Short mmCIF file of C-alpha atoms and ligand atoms in Angstrom, two decimals:
data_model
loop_
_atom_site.label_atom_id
_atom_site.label_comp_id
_atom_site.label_asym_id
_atom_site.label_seq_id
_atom_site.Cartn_x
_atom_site.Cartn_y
_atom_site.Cartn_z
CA UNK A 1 0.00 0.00 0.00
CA UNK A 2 0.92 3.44 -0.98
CA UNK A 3 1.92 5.93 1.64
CA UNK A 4 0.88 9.22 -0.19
CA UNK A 5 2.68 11.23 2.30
CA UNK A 6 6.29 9.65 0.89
CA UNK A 7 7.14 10.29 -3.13
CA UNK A 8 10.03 8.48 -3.87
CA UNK A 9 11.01 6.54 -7.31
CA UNK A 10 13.59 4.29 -6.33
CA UNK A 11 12.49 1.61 -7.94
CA UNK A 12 14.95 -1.00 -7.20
CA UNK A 13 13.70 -0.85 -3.51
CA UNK A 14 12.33 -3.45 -2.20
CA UNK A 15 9.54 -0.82 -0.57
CA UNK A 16 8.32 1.62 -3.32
CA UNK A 17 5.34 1.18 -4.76
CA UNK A 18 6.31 -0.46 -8.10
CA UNK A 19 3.52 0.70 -10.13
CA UNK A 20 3.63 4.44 -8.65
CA UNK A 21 5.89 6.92 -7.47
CA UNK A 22 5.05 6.15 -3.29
CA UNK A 23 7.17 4.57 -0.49
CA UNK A 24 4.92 1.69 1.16
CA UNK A 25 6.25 2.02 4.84
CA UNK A 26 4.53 3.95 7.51
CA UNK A 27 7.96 6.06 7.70
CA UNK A 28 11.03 6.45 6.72
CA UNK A 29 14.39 7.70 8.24
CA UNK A 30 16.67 9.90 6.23
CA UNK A 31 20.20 10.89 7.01
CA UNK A 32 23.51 11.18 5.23
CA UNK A 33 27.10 9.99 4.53
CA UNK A 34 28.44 13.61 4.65
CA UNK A 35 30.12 15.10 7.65
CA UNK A 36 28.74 18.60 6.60
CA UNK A 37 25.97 17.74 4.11
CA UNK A 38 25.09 20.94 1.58
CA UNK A 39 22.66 19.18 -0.99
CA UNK A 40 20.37 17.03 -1.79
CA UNK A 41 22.49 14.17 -3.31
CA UNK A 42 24.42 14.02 0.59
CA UNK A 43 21.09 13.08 1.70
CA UNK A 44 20.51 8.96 1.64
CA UNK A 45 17.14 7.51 2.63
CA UNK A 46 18.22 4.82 5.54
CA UNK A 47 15.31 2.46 5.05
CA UNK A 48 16.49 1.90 1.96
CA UNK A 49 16.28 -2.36 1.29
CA UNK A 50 17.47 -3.96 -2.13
CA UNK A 51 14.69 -5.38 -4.10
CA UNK A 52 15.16 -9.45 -4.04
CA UNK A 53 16.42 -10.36 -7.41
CA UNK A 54 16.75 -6.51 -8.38
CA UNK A 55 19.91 -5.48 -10.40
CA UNK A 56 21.57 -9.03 -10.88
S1 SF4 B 1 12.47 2.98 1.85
FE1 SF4 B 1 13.36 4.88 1.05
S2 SF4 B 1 14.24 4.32 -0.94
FE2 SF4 B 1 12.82 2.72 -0.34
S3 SF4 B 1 10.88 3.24 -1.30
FE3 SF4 B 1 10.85 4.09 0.76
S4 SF4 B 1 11.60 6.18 0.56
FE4 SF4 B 1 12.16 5.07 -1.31
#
């Protein structure tokens, strides 16, 4: 089930919404890999799960 209140189109995630552009969990945590992050691409989402058989 789509949560409406998460757009995110990450496909090979094991938790988007395959068919749209939603995250299916309830919530997500989001942090980042930078010491001083200063965009969006030091963001990561940290929920983040590798589709089974994605990308082989
Ligand atoms: S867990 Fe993160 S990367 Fe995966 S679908 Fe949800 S928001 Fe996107």
């Amino acid at each position: 089930m789509k949560n409406t209140a998460i757009q995110c189109d990450v496909k090979s995630c094991e938790y988007n919404c395959q068919d749209c552009n939603y995250c299916s969990l309830e919530s997500i945590k989001v942090g980042t890999h930078e010491a001083h992050p200063t965009q969006c691409a030091c963001t990561d989402c940290k929920s983040f799960k590798l589709k089974e058989n994605c990308c082989k």
